[in-house]
Coordinates of C-alpha atoms in Angstrom, one line a residue:
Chain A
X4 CA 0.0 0.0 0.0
X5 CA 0.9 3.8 -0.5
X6 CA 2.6 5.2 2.4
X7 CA 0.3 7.8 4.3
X8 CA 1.1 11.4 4.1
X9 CA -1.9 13.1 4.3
X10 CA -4.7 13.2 6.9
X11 CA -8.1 13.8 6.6
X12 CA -9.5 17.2 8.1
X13 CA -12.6 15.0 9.4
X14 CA -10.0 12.3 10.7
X15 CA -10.8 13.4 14.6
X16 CA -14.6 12.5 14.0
X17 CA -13.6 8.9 12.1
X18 CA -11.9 8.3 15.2
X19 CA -14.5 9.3 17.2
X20 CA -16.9 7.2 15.3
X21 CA -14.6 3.9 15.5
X22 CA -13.5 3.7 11.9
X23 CA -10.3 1.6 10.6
X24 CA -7.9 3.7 8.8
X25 CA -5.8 2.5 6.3
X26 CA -3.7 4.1 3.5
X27 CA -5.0 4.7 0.0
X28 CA -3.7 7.9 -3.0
X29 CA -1.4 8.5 0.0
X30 CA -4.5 9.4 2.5
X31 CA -5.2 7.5 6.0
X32 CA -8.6 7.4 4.7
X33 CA -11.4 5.3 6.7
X34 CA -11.8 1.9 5.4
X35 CA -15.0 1.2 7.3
X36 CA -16.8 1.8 10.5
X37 CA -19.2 -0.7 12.2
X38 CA -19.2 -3.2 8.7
X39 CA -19.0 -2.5 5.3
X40 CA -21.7 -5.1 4.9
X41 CA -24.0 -3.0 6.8
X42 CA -22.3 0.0 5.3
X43 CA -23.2 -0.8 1.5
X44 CA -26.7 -1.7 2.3
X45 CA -27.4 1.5 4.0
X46 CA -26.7 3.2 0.8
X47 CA -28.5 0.8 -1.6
X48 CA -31.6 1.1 1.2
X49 CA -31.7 4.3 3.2
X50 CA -28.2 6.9 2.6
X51 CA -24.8 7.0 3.5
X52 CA -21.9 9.3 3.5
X53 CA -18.7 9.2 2.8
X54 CA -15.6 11.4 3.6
X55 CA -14.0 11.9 0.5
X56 CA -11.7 15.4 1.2
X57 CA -8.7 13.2 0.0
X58 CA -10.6 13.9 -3.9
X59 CA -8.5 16.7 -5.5
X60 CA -10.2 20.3 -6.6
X61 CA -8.1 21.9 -9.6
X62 CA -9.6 24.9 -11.0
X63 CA -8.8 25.8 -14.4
X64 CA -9.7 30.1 -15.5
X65 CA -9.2 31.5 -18.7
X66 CA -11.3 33.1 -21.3
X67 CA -10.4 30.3 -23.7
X68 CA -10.1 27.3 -21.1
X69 CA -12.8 25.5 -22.3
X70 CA -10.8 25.2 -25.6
X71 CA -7.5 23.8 -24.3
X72 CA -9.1 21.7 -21.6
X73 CA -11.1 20.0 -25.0
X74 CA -7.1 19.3 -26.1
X75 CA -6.3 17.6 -22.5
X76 CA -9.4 15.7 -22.0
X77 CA -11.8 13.0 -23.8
X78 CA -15.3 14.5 -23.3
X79 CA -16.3 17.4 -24.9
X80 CA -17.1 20.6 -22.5
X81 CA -17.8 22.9 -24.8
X82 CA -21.3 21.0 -25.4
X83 CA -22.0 22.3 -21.0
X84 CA -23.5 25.3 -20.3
X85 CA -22.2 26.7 -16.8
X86 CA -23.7 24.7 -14.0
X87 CA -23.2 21.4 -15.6
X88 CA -20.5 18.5 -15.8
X89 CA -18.9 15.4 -17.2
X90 CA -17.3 12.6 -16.1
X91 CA -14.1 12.6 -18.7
X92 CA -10.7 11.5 -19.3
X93 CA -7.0 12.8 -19.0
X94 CA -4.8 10.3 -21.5
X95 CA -1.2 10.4 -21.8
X96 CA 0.6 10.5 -25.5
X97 CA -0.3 7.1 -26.6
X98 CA -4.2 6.7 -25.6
X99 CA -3.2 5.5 -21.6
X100 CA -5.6 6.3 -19.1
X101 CA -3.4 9.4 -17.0
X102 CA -6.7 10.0 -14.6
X103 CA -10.3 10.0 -14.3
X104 CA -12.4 12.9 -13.0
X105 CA -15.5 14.9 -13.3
X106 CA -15.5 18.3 -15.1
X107 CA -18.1 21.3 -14.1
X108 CA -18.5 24.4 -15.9
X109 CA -18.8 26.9 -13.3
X110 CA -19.3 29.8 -15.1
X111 CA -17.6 31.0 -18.9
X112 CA -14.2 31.5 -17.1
X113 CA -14.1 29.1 -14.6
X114 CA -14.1 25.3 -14.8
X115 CA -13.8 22.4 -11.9
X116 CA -12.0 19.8 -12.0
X117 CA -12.5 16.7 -9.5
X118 CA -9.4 14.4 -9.8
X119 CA -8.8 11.4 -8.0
X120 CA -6.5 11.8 -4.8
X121 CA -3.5 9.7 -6.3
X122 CA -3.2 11.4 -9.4
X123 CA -3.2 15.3 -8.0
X124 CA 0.1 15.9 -8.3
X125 CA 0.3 14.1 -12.2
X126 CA -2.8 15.6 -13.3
X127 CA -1.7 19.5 -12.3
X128 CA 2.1 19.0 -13.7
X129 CA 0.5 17.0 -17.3
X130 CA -1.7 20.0 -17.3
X131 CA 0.9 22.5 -17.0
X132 CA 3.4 21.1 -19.1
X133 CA 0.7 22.2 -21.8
X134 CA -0.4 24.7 -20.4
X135 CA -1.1 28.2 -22.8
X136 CA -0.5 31.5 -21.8
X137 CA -3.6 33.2 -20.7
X138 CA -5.0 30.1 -18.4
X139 CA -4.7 29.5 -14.9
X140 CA -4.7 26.2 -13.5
X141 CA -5.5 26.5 -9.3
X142 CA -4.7 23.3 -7.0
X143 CA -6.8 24.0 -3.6
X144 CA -7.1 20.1 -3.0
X145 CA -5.9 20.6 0.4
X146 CA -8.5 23.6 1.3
X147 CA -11.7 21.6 0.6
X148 CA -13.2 18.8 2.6
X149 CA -15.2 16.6 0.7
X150 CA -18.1 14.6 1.6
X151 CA -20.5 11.6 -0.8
X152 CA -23.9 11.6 0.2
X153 CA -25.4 8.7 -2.1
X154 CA -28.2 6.6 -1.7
X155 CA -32.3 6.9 -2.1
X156 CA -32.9 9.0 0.8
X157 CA -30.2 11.5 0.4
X158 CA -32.4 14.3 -1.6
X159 CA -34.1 14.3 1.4
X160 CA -31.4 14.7 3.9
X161 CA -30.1 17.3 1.8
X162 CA -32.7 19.0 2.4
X163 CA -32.9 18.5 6.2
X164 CA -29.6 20.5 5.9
X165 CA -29.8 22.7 3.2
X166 CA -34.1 23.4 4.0
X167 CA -33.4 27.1 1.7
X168 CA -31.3 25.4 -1.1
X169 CA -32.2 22.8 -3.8
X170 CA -29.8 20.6 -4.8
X171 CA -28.7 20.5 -8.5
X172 CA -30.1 18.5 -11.5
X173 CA -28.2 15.3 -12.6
X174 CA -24.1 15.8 -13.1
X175 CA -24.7 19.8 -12.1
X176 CA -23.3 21.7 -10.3
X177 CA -24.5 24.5 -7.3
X178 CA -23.0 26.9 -5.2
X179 CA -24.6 27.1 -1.9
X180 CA -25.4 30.3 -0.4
X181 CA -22.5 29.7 2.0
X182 CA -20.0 29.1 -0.1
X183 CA -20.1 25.3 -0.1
X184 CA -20.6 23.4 -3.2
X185 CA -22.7 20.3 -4.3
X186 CA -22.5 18.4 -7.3
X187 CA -25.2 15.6 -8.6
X188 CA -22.7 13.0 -9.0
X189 CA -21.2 9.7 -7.3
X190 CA -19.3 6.6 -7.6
X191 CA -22.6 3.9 -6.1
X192 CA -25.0 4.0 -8.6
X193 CA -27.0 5.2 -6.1
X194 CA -29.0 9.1 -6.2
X195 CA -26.6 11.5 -4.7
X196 CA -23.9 14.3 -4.3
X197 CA -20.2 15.3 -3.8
X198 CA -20.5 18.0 -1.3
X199 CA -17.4 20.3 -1.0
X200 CA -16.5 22.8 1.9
X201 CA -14.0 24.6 3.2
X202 CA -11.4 22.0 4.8
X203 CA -12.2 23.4 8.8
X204 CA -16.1 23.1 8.5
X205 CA -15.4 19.3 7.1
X206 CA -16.4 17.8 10.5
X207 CA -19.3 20.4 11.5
X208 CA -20.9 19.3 7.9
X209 CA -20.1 15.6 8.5
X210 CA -21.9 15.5 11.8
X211 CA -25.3 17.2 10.1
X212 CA -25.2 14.8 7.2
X213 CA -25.1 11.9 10.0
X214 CA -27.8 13.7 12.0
X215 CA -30.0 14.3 9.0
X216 CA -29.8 10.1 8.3
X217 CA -26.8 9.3 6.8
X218 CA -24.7 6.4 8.2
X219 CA -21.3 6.8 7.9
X220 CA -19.9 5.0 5.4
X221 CA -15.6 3.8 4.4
X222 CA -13.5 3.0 1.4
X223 CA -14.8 -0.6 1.4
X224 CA -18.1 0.0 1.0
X225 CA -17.2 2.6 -1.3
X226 CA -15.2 -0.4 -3.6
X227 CA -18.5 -3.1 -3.5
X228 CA -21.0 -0.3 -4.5
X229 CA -18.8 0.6 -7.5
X230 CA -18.0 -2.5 -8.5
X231 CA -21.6 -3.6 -8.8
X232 CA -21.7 -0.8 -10.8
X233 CA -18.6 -1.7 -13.0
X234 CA -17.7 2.3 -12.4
X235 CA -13.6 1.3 -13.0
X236 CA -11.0 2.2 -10.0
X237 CA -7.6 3.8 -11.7
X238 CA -5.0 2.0 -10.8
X239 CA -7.3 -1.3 -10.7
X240 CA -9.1 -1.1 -13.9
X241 CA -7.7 1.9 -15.7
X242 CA -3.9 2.3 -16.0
X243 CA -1.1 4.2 -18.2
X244 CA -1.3 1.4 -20.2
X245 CA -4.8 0.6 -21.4
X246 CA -7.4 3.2 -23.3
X247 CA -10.5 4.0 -22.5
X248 CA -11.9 2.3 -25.5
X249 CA -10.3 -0.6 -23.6
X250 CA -12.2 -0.1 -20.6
X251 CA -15.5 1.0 -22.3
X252 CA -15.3 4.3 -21.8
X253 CA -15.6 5.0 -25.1
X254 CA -19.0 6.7 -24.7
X255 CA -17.0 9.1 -22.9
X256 CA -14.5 10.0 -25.4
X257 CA -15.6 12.6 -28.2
X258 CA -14.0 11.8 -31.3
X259 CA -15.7 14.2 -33.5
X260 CA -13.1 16.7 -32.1
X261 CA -10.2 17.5 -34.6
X262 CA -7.7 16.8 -31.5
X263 CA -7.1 16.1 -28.0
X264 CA -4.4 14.4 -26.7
X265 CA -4.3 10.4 -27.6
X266 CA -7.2 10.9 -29.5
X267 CA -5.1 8.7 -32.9
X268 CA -5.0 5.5 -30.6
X269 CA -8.7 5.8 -29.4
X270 CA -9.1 6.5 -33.7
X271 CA -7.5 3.3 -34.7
X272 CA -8.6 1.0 -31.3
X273 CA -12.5 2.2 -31.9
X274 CA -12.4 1.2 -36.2
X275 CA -10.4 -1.8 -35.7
X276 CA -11.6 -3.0 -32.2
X277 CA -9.8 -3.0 -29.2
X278 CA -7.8 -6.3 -28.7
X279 CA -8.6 -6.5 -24.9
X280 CA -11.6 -5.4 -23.6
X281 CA -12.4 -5.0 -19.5
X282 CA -15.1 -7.5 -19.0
X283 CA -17.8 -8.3 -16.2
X284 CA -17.2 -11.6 -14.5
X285 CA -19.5 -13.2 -12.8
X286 CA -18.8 -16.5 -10.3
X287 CA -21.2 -19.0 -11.1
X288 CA -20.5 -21.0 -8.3
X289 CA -19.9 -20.5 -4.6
X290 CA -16.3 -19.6 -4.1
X291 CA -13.6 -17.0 -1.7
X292 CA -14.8 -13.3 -2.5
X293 CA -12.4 -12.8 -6.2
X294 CA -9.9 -10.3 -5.4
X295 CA -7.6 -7.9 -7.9
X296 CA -4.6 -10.4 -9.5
X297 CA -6.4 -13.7 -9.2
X298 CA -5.4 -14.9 -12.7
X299 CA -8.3 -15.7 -15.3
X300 CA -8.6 -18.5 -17.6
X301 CA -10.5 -20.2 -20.8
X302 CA -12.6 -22.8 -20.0
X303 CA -10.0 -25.2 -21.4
X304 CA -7.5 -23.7 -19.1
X305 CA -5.6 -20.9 -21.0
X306 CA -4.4 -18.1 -18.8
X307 CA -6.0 -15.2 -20.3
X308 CA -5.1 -12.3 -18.0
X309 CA -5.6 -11.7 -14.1
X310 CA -8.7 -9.3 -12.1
X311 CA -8.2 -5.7 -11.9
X312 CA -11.1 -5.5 -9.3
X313 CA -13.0 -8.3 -7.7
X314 CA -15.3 -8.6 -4.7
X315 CA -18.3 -10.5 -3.2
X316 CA -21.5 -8.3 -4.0
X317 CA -23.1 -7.7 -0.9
X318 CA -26.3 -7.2 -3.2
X319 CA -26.2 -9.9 -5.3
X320 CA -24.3 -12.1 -2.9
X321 CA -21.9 -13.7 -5.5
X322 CA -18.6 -13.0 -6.5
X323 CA -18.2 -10.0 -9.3
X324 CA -15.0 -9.2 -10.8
X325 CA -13.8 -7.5 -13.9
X326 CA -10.5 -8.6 -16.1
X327 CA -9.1 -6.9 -19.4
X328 CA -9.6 -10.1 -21.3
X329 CA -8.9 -10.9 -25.3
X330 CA -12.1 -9.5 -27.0
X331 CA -12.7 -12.7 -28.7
X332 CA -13.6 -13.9 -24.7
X333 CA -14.8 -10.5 -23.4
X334 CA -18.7 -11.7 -25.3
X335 CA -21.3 -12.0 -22.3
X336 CA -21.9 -15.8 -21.9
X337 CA -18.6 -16.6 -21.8
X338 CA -17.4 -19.5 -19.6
X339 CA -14.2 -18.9 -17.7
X340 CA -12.4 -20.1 -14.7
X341 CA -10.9 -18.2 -11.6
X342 CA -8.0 -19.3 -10.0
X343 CA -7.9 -19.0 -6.3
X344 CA -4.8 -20.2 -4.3
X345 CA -4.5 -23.2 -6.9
X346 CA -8.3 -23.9 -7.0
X347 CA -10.0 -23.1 -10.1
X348 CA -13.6 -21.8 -10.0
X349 CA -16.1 -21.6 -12.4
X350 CA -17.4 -18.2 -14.0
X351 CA -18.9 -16.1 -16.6
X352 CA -18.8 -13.1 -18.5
X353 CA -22.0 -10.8 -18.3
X354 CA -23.3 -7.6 -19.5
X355 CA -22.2 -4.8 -17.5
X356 CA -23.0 -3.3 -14.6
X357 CA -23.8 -6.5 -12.5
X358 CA -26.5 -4.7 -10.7
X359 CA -29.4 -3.6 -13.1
X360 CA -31.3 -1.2 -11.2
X361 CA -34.9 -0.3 -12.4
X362 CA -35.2 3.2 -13.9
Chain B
X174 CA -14.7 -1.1 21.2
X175 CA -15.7 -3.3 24.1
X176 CA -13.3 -6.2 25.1
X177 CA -12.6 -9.2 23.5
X178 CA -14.0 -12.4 25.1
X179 CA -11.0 -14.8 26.2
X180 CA -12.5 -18.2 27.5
X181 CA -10.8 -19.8 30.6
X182 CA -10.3 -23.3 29.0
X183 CA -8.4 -22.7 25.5
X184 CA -5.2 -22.2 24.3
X185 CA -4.4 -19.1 21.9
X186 CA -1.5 -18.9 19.7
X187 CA 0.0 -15.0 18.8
X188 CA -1.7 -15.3 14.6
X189 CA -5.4 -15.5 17.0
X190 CA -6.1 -19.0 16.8
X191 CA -7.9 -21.3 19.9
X192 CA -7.6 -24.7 20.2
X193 CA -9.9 -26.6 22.7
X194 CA -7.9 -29.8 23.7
X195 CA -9.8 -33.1 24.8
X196 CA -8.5 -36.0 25.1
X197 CA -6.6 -36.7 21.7
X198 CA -8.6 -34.0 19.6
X199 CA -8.2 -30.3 19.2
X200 CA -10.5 -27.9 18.1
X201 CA -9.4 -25.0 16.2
X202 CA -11.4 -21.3 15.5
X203 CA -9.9 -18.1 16.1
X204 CA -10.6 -15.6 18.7
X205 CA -13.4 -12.8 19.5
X206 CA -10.4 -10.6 18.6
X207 CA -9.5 -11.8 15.5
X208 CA -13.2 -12.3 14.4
X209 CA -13.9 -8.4 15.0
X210 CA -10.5 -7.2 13.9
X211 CA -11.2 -9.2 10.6
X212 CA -15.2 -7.8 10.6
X213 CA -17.9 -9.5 8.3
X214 CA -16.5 -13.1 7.7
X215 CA -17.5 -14.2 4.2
X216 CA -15.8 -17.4 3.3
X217 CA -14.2 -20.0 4.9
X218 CA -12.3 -22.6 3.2
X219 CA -11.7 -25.2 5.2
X220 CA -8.6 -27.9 4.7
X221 CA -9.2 -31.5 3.5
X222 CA -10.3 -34.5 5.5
X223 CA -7.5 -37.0 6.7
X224 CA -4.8 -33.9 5.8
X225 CA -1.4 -33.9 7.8
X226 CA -0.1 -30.6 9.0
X227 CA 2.7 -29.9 11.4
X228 CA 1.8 -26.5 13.9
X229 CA 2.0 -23.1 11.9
X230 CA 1.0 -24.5 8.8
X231 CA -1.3 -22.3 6.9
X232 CA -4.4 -24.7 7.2
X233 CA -7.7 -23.2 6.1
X234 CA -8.6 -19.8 4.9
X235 CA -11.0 -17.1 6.6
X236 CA -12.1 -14.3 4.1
X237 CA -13.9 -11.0 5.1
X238 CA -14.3 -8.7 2.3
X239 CA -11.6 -6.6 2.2
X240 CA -9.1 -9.5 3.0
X241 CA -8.0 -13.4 3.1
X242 CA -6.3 -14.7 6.3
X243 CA -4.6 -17.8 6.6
X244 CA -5.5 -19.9 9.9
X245 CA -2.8 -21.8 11.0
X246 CA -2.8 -24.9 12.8
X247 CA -1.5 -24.7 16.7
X248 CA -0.4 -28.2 16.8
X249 CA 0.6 -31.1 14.6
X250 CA -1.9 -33.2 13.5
X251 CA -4.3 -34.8 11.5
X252 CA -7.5 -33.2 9.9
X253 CA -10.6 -35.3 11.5
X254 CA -13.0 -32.8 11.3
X255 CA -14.3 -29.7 9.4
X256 CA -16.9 -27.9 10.1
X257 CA -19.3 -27.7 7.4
X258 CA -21.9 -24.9 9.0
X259 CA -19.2 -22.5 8.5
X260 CA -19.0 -23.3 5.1
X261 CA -22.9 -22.8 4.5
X262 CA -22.8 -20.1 7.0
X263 CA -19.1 -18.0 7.4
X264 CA -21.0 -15.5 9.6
X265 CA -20.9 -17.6 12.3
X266 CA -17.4 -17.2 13.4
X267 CA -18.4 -13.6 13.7
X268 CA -21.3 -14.6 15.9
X269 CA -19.9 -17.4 17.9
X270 CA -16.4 -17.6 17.4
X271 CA -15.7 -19.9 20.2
X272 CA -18.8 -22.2 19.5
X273 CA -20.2 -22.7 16.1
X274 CA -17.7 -21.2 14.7
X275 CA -15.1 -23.3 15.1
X276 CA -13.1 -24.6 11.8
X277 CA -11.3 -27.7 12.4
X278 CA -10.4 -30.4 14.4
X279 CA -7.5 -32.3 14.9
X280 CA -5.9 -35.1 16.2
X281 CA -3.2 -34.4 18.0
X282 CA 0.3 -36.0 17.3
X283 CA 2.4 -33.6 19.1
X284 CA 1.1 -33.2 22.7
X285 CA 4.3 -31.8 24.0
X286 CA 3.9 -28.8 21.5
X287 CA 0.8 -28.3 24.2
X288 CA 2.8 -26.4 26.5
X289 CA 4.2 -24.1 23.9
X290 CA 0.6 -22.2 23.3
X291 CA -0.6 -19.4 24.9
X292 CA -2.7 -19.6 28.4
X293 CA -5.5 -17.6 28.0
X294 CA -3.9 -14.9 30.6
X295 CA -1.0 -14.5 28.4
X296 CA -3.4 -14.3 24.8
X297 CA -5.3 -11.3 26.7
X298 CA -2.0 -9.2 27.4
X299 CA -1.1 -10.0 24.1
X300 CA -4.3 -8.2 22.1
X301 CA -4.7 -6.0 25.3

C-alpha cells in the first residue's frame, strides 16, 4: 500500500466514530466503520456518507479554457452550459488512461476539476506542461473537505440541511449560499452528491449529514457499490497502459473533435476493435470473494489475463469481478475459470454493470 | 470497542487461533479478537479430510471482504474434522467464534507442542 502522508480534516470525527484507517492515494482514509456489509446496504436502502476530502479540486480560468481543456481531456465541454458537468478522461501521448475525473463548468471563465487523490500531483504537472498562456490552473485540494452523500434518501437529507437550497439536477453543479458546493454526481450507482467545503467546517458538515440520516460509510463500502456498478477504479481497472476504449469508456470520449491528446489511438482501437476489452465476471458458483490479481482462464484452461477488481457483491451475494480479457472472450456468456490459491472456480462473462437497477 | 471475550479453557497462539484440547482431539477457530479485527466473515475454506499438518501450517482460509487470512494450525496433527456450518454459514465465526464457529479439528500428534501455546492470561495481554 501507499505510504500515508496526508490526513483527513474530518479524521478526529472517524476516530470518534470507530473507523479503521488505512492508507489509500497516500491518505489514511477510513476503510469502514461498524461493517462494510451493513455499510453498502445502508446506501443501496436508506443513505450513507462518505468522507471523501482526499478527492482533488483543480480549478482551471481562462477566457479560452474551455478550448485547451477539449485538447487535454476526452469529453467534450464545450457541449456544457455553466452549471453542468462530465465525467471525462485525461490520457497520456499514446491513448493510456493518465486519470479519471469529473468536469463542471462553473461559469464561462471558470471550470472544476474533481481528480482522483492519487493522481493530484500528475494531473496539475500533465496539465501545466501544456499549459497556454492566458490560463490558470488553481490546486486548492488541500482547502476543501469533501463529503458523498449517495443513496435513495439523500435528496431528502439534503434538504434537512440545506431546508433554503435545492440541490442541482443530474451531473450539475451548485454553489450554496454559504459558499459550499454540491454536485449531482457519485461513484454507487445510487441518487446522490459530492458536497465540498472549506477543509475546517469538514467535521461540523459531516456531523449534520449523520444527524439528517446518513450512516457513515468507508472505502470498502465505497469499492463493492462501484464495482456492482462496474464504475472502474484507476490504478485497478484503468492504468497508463490501457485506453479507455479498452475499458469502455468509449461513450466518454468525443471523437468528432479534430484533437485532444491520444485521440489517434482511441481513432485506430474504436475502427479496428480494441484487442482487450475490460469485462464483467460473474462466479457462477460459490467460491472466496475474487480479489484484484487472481489470474483468469478459458474454459480449457488458457491463462487469459488476471482481475483488476473483484469482490463479493453484498447485493447480489456472489462474487463479481472484472479482467481486461482478449475481445474474442470478453462476449457476455462466456465460460471462464478463476483461479484462487490453486483452485479453479467456475465463471462467466456478463453484460455490465452487475446490478441492473430499475429506472 | 468493548473487550474481546477470552474463554478460561483454550489455548491461543500469537496469529489468534484457539484450540480446545480433549482427550486426543483439538478444536481450532480463532478468537473474538480476531473475528472483529477481521469484521464480516465471508468465506471460509476449510482444509481437506485425513490432511497432515505440522503447527503453523497455513491450514484453512478465513475471508472477510476486504481481505484473506490464513489460519494456521496450533499443533501437529491430523484433519478429523471440518466444520461444514461454516461453510454454509461463514457468519458464524463472527457470531460465535468460540462455538459454532469453530473450523477444524485435529488429532493431536504432538502433545508436548501443548505447553508451547498461549494460556489464555497471556493471549489477553497480548491483544490487550
Amino acid at each position: 500500500m501507499s505510504e500515508i502522508v496526508l490526513h483527513s480534516p474530518l479524521e478526529a470525527a472517524h476516530l470518534a466514530l470507530g473507523a479503521r484507517l488505512i492508507p489509500f492515494g497516500g491518505w489514511a482514509m477510513p476503510v469502514q466503520y461498524s461493517s462494510i456489509l451493513t455499510e453498502h446496504a445502508a446506501v443501496r436502502e436508506t443513505a450513507g456518507v462518505f468522507d471523501i476530502s482526499h478527492m482533488g479540486q483543480v480549478f482551471v480560468t481562462g477566457a479560452d479554457h474551455i478550448a485547451w481543456l477539449d485538447t487535454v481531456l476526452t469529453n467534450n465541454l464545450s457541449k456544457l452550459a455553466p452549471g453542468q458537468g462530465q465525467y471525462t478522461i485525461m490520457l497520456n501521448e499514446s491513448g493510456g488512461v493518465i486519470d479519471d475525473l469529473i468536469a463542471y463548468r462553473l461559469s464561462e471563465n471558470e471550470t472544476l476539476l474533481i481528480v482522483n487523490a492519487s493522481m493530484i500531483a500528475e494531473d496539475v504537472s500533465w496539465m501545466e506542461k501544456h499549459l497556454p498562456p492566458g490560463i490558470t490552473i488553481r490546486n486548492e485540494s488541500v482547502a476543501w473537505a469533501g463529503l458523498a452523500i449517495q443513496g435513495p434518501d439523500s435528496a431528502a437529507i439534503f434538504a434537512k440541511v440545506f431546508p433554503s437550497e435545492s440541490l442541482p439536477p443530474r451531473n450539475g453543479i451548485a454553489k450554496l449560499a454559504d459558499g459550499s458546493i454540491a454536485c449531482r454526481t457519485g461513484y454507487t450507482g445510487e441518487d446522490g452528491y459530492e458536497f465540498f467545503c472549506p477543509a475546517d467546517l469538514g467535521i461540523a458538515f459531516f456531523e449534520k449529514f449523520i444527524a439528517a440520516g446518513a450512516t457513515p460509510c468507508g472505502l470498502g463500502a465505497r469499492d463493492t457499490l462501484r464495482l456492482e456498478m462496474c464504475f472502474p477504479l484507476n490504478g485497478n481497472d484503468l492504468s497508463p497502459a490501457r485506453s479507455p476504449i479498452e475499458a469502455g469508456l468509449g461513450f466518454f470520449c468525443d471523437l468528432e473533435k479534430p484533437h485532444f491528446i491520444g485521440r489517434e489511438t482511441l481513432l485506430s482501437q474504436k475502427s479496428n476493435g480494441p484487442a482487450l476489452k475490460l469485462t464483467a465476471i460473474e462466479l457462477t458458483e460459490k467460491g472466496p470473494p475474487p480479489r484484484p490479481h487472481y489470474p483468469v482462464l478459458s474454459a480449457d484452461g488458457e491463462t487469459l489475463g488476471e482481475l483488476s477488481s473483484g469482490v463479493l457483491s453484498p447485493t447480489l451475494g456472489i462474487g463479481i469481478a472484472m479482467a481486461y480479457l482478449p475481445a474474442a472472450f470478453s462476449k457476455p456468456g462466456t465460460a471462464l475459470l478463476i483461479d484462487v490459491r490453486g483452485r479453479r472456480f467456475q465463471a462467466v462473462t456478463v453484460k455490465k454493470p452487475f446490478l441492473k437497477k430499475p429506472k | 470497542m468493548s473487550a474481546s471475550e477470552i474463554p478460561a479453557d483454550l489455548l491461543f497462539q500469537s496469529s489468534h487461533e484457539w484450540a480446545r484440547i480433549d482427550g486426543e482431539t483439538a478444536t481450532v477457530g480463532i478468537s473474538d479478537h480476531a473475528q472483529s479485527e477481521l469484521t464480516d466473515v465471508v468465506y471460509v475454506e476449510l482444509p481437506q479430510l485425513g490432511k497432515t499438518v505440522d503447527a503453523g501450517d497455513p491450514t484453512a482460509v478465513v475471508e472477510s471482504v476486504k481481505a484473506a487470512s490464513d489460519i494456521y494450525a496450533p499443533v501437529s496433527g491430523e484433519v478429523i474434522e471440518v466444520n461444514p456450518a461454516v461453510e454454509a454459514d461463514p457468519s458464524l465465526v463472527n457470531t460465535d467464534p468460540y462455538g459454532a464457529g469453530w473450523i477444524f479439528k485435529l488429532k493431536v500428534t504432538k502433545p508436548d507442542q501443548l505447553p508451547t501455546l498461549l494460556t489464555p492470561q497471556a493471549y489477553g495481554e497480548l491483544i490487550g
